[in-house]
mmCIF file of C-alpha atoms in Angstrom:
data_model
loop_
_atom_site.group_PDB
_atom_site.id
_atom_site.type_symbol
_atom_site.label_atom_id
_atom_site.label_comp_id
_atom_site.label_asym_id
_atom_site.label_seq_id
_atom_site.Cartn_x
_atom_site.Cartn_y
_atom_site.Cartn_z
ATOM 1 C CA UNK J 1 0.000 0.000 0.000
ATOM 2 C CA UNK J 2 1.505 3.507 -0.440
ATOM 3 C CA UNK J 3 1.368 5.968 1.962
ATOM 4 C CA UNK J 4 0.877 8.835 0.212
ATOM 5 C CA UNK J 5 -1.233 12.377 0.820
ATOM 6 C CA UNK J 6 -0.490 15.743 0.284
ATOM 7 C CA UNK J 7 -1.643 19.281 1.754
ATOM 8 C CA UNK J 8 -3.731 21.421 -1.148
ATOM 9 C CA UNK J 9 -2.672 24.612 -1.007
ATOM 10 C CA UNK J 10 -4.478 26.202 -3.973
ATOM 11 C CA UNK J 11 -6.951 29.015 -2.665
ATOM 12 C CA UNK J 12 -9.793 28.102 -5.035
ATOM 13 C CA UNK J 13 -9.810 24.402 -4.843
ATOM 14 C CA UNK J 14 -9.676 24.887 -0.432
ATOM 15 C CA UNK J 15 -12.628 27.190 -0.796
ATOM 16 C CA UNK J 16 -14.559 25.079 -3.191
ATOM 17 C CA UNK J 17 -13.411 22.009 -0.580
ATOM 18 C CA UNK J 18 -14.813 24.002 2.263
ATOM 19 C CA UNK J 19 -17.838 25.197 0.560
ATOM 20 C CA UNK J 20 -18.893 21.410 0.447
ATOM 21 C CA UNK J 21 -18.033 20.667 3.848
ATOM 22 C CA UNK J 22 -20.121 23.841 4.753
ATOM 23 C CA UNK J 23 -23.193 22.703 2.444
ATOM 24 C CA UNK J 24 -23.138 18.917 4.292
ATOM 25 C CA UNK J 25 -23.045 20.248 8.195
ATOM 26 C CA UNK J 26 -26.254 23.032 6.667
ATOM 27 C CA UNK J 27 -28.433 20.258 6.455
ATOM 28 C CA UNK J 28 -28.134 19.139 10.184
ATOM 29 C CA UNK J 29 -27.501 22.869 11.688
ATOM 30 C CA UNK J 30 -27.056 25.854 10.443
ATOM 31 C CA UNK J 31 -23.107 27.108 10.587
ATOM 32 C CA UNK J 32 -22.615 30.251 11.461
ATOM 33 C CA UNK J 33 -19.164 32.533 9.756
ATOM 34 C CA UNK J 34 -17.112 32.614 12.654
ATOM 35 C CA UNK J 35 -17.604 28.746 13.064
ATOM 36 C CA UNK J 36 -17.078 28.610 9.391
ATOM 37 C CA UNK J 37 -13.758 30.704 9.885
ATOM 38 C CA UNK J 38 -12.541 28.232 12.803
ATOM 39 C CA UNK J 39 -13.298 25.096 10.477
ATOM 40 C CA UNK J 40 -10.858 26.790 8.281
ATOM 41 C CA UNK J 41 -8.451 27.202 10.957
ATOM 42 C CA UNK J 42 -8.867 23.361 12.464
ATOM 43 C CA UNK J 43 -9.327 21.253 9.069
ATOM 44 C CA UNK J 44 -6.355 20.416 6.857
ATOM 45 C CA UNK J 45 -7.477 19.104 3.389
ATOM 46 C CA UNK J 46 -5.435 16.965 1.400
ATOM 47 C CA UNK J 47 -5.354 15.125 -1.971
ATOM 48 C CA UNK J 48 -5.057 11.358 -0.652
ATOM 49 C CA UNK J 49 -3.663 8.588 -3.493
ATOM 50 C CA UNK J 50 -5.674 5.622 -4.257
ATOM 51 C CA UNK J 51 -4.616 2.454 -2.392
ATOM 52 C CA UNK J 52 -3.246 4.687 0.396
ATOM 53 C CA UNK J 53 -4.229 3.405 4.469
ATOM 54 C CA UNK J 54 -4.765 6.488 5.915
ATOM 55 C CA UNK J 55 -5.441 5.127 9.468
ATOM 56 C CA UNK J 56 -4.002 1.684 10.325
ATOM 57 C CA UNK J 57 -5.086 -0.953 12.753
ATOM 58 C CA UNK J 58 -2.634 -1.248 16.176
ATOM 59 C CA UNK J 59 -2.465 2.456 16.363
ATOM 60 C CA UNK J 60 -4.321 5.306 17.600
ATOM 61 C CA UNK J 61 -6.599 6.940 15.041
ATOM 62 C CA UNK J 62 -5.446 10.751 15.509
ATOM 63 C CA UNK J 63 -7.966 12.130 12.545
ATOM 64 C CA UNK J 64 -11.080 12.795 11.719
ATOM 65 C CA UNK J 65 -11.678 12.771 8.551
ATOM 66 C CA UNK J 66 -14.659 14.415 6.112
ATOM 67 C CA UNK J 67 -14.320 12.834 2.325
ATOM 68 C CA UNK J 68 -15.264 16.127 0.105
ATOM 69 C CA UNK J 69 -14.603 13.274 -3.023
ATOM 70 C CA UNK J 70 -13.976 9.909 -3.505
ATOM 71 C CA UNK J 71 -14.297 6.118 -1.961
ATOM 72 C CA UNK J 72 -13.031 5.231 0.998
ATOM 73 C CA UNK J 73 -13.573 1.770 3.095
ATOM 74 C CA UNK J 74 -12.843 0.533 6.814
ATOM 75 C CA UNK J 75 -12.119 -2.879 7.461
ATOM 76 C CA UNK J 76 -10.767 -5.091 10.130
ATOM 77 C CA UNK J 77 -9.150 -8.699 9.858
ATOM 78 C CA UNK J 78 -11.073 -11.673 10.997
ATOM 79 C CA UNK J 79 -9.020 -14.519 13.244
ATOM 80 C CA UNK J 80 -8.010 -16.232 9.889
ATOM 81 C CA UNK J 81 -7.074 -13.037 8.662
ATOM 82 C CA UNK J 82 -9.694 -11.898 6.340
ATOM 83 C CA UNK J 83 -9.687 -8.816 5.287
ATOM 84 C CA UNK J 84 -13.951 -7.878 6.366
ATOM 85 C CA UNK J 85 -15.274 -4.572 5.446
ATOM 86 C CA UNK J 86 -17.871 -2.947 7.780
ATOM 87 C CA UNK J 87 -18.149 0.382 6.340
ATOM 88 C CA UNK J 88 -17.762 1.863 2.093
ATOM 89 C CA UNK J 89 -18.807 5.678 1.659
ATOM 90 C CA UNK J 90 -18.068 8.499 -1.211
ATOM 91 C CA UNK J 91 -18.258 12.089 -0.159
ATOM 92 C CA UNK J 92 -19.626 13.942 1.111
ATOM 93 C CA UNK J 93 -19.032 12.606 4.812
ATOM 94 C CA UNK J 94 -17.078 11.923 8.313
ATOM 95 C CA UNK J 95 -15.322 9.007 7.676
ATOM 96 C CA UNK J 96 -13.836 7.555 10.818
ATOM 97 C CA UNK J 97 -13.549 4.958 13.257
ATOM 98 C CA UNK J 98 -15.571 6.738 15.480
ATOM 99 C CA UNK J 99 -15.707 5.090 19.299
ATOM 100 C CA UNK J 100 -11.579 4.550 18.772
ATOM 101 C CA UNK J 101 -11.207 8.411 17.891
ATOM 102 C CA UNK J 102 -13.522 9.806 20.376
ATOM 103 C CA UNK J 103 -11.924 7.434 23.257
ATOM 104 C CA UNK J 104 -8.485 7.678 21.933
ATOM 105 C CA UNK J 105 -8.050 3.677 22.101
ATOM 106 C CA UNK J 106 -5.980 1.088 19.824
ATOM 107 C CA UNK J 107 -8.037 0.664 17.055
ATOM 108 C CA UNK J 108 -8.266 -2.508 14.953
ATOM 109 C CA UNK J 109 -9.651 -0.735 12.135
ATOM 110 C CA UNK J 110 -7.866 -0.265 8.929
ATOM 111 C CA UNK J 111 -9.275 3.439 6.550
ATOM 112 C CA UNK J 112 -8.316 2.749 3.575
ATOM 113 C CA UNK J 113 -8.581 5.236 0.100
ATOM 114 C CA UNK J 114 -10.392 2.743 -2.350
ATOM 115 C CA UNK J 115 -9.966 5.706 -5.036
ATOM 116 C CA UNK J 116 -7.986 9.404 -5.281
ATOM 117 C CA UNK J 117 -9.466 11.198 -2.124
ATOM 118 C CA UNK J 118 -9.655 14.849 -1.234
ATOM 119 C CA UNK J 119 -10.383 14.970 2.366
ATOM 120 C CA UNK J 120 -10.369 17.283 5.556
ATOM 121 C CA UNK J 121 -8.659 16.373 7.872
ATOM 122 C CA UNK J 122 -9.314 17.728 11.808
ATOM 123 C CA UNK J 123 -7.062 16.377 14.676
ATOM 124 C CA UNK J 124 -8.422 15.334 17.877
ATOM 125 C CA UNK J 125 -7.009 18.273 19.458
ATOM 126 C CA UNK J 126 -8.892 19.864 16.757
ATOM 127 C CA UNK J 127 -12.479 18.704 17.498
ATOM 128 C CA UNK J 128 -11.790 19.325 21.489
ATOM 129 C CA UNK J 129 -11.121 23.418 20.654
ATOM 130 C CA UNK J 130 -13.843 23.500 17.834
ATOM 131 C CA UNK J 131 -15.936 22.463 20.838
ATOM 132 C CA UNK J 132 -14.777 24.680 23.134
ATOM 133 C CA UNK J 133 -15.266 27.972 20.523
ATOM 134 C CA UNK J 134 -17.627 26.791 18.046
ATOM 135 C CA UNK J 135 -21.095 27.777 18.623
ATOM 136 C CA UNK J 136 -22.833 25.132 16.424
ATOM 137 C CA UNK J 137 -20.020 21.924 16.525
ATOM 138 C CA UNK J 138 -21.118 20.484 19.669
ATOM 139 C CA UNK J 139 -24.678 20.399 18.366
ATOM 140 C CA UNK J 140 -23.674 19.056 15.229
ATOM 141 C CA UNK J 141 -21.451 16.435 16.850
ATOM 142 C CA UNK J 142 -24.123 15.322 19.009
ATOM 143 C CA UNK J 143 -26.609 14.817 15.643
ATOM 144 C CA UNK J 144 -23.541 13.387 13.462
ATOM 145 C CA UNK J 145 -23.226 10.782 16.091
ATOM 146 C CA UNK J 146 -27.129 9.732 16.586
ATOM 147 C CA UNK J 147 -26.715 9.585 12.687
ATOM 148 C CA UNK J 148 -23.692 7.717 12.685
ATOM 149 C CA UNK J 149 -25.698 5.330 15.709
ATOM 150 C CA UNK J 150 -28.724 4.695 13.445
ATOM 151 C CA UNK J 151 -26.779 3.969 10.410
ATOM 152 C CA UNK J 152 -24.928 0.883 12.503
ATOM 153 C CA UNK J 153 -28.577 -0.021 13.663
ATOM 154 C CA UNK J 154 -29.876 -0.302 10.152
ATOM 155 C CA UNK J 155 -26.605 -1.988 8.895
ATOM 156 C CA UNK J 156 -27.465 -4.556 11.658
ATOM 157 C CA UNK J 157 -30.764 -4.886 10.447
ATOM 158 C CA UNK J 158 -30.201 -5.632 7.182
ATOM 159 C CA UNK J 159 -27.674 -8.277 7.287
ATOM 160 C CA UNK J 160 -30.300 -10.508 9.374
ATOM 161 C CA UNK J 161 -33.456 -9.786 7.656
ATOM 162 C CA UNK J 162 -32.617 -9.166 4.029
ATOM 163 C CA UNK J 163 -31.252 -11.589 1.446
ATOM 164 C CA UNK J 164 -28.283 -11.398 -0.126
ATOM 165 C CA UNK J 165 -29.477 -9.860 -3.381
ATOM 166 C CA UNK J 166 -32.268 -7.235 -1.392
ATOM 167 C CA UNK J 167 -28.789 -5.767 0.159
ATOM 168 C CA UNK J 168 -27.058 -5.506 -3.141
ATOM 169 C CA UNK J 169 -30.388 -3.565 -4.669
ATOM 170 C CA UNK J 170 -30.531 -1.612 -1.914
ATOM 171 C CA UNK J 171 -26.785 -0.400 -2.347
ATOM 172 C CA UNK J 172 -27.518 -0.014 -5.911
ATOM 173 C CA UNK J 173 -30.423 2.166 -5.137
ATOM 174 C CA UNK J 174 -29.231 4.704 -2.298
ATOM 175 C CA UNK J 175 -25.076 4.269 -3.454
ATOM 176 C CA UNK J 176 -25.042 3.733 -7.149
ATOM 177 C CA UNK J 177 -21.603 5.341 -7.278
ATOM 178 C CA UNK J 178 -20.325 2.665 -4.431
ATOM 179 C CA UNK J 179 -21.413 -0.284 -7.157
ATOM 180 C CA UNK J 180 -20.076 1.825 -9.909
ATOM 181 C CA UNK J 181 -16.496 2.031 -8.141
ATOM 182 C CA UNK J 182 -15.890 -0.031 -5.830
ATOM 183 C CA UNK J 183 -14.260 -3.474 -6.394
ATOM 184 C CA UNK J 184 -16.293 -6.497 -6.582
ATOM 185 C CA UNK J 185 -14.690 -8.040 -3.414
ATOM 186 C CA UNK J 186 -15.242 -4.927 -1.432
ATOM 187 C CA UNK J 187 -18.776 -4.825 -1.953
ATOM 188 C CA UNK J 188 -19.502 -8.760 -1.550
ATOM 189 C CA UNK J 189 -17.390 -8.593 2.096
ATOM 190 C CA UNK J 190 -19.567 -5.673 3.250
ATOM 191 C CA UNK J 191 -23.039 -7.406 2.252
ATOM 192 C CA UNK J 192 -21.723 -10.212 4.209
ATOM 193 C CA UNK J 193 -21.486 -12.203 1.254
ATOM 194 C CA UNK J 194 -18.721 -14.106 -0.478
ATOM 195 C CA UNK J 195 -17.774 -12.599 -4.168
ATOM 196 C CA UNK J 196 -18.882 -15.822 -6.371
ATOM 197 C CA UNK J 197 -22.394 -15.112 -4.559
ATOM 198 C CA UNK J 198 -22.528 -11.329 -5.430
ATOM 199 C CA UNK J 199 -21.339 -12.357 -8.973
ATOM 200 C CA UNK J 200 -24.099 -14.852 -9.582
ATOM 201 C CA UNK J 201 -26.558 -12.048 -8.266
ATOM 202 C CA UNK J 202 -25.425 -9.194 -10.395
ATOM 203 C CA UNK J 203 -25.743 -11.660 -13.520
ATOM 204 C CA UNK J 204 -29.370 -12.255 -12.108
ATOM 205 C CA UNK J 205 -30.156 -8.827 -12.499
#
């Protein structure tokens, strides 16, 4: 895997970044400028390179991290060592291994880049002060994590009550972009399903 990310540093292309970071948190809360202005302060964004594990498993996760474009996927390794995916998203969204970042414990989740990523990028020092000065962000944490809470429920939900090919129609339908780029492996391991399965469903369809 390479390791590779680099800080943007052109003005437009931060602005138009921020601008959809801005537009996502509007539809939860509305963001006032001077917690715009200390988003701009806090956030790094960065151009991350396909195949790239931004956070690794065995370490402390010391980002959060808001995809503005692109695929990302987290994923553990079972006890035969397995790669199993739990969670695929394109922006725009927090991507992160959220109860190991908030409680600053040894995750054994892997975020990996599945495509080119731009990203911003907030440390957890970062979140603390937004918290402290911001005058929307702990609001908006608080309704990012019920979200975040629900969407876990749901997953649940689905993987004992759907079939295998309900799941993949329902990815099709609410993430056509995740079937569209994603690999086939990817997508089987986080419908709970074993690729030769998935592959016999999407020639069903």
């Amino acid at each position: 895997m390479i390791t590779n990310h680099k800080i943007i540093h052109d003005p437009s292309k931060v602005s138009y970044l921020f601008e959809i970071f801005f537009e996502y948190v509007r539809q939860l809360v509305a963001i006032p400028e001077r917690d715009q202005e200390t988003c701009r302060r806090l956030f790094t964004p960065v151009f991350v390179e396909k195949g790239t594990i931004l956070e690794k498993e065995g370490t402390l996760h010391k980002h959060h991290n808001f995809i503005v474009s692109g695929h990302m996927r987290m994923f553990h390794h079972n006890e035969e060592g397995k790669q199993i995916t739990t969670d695929i998203n394109n922006g725009p969204r927090f991507f992160t291994s959220y109860y190991h970042f908030i409680n600053q414990t040894i995750s054994n989740e892997n975020l990996h880049c599945i495509t080119d990523c731009e990203l911003l990028r907030v440390s957890r020092d970062g979140v603390d002060m937004a918290s402290n000065i911001g005058i929307t962000s702990q609001e908006y944490t608080e309704k990012v994590l019920r979200y975040h809470l629900q969407a876990i429920k749901q997953r649940t939900i689905d993987l004992t009550t759907l079939t295998g090919k309900e799941r993949y129609l329902k990815l099709m339908r609410t993430h056509p972009s995740i079937v569209q780029n994603v690999p086939l492996n990817y997508i089987a391991s986080y419908l709970g399903l074993n690729a030769g399965s998935l592959s016999r469903i999407r020639q069903e369809l």
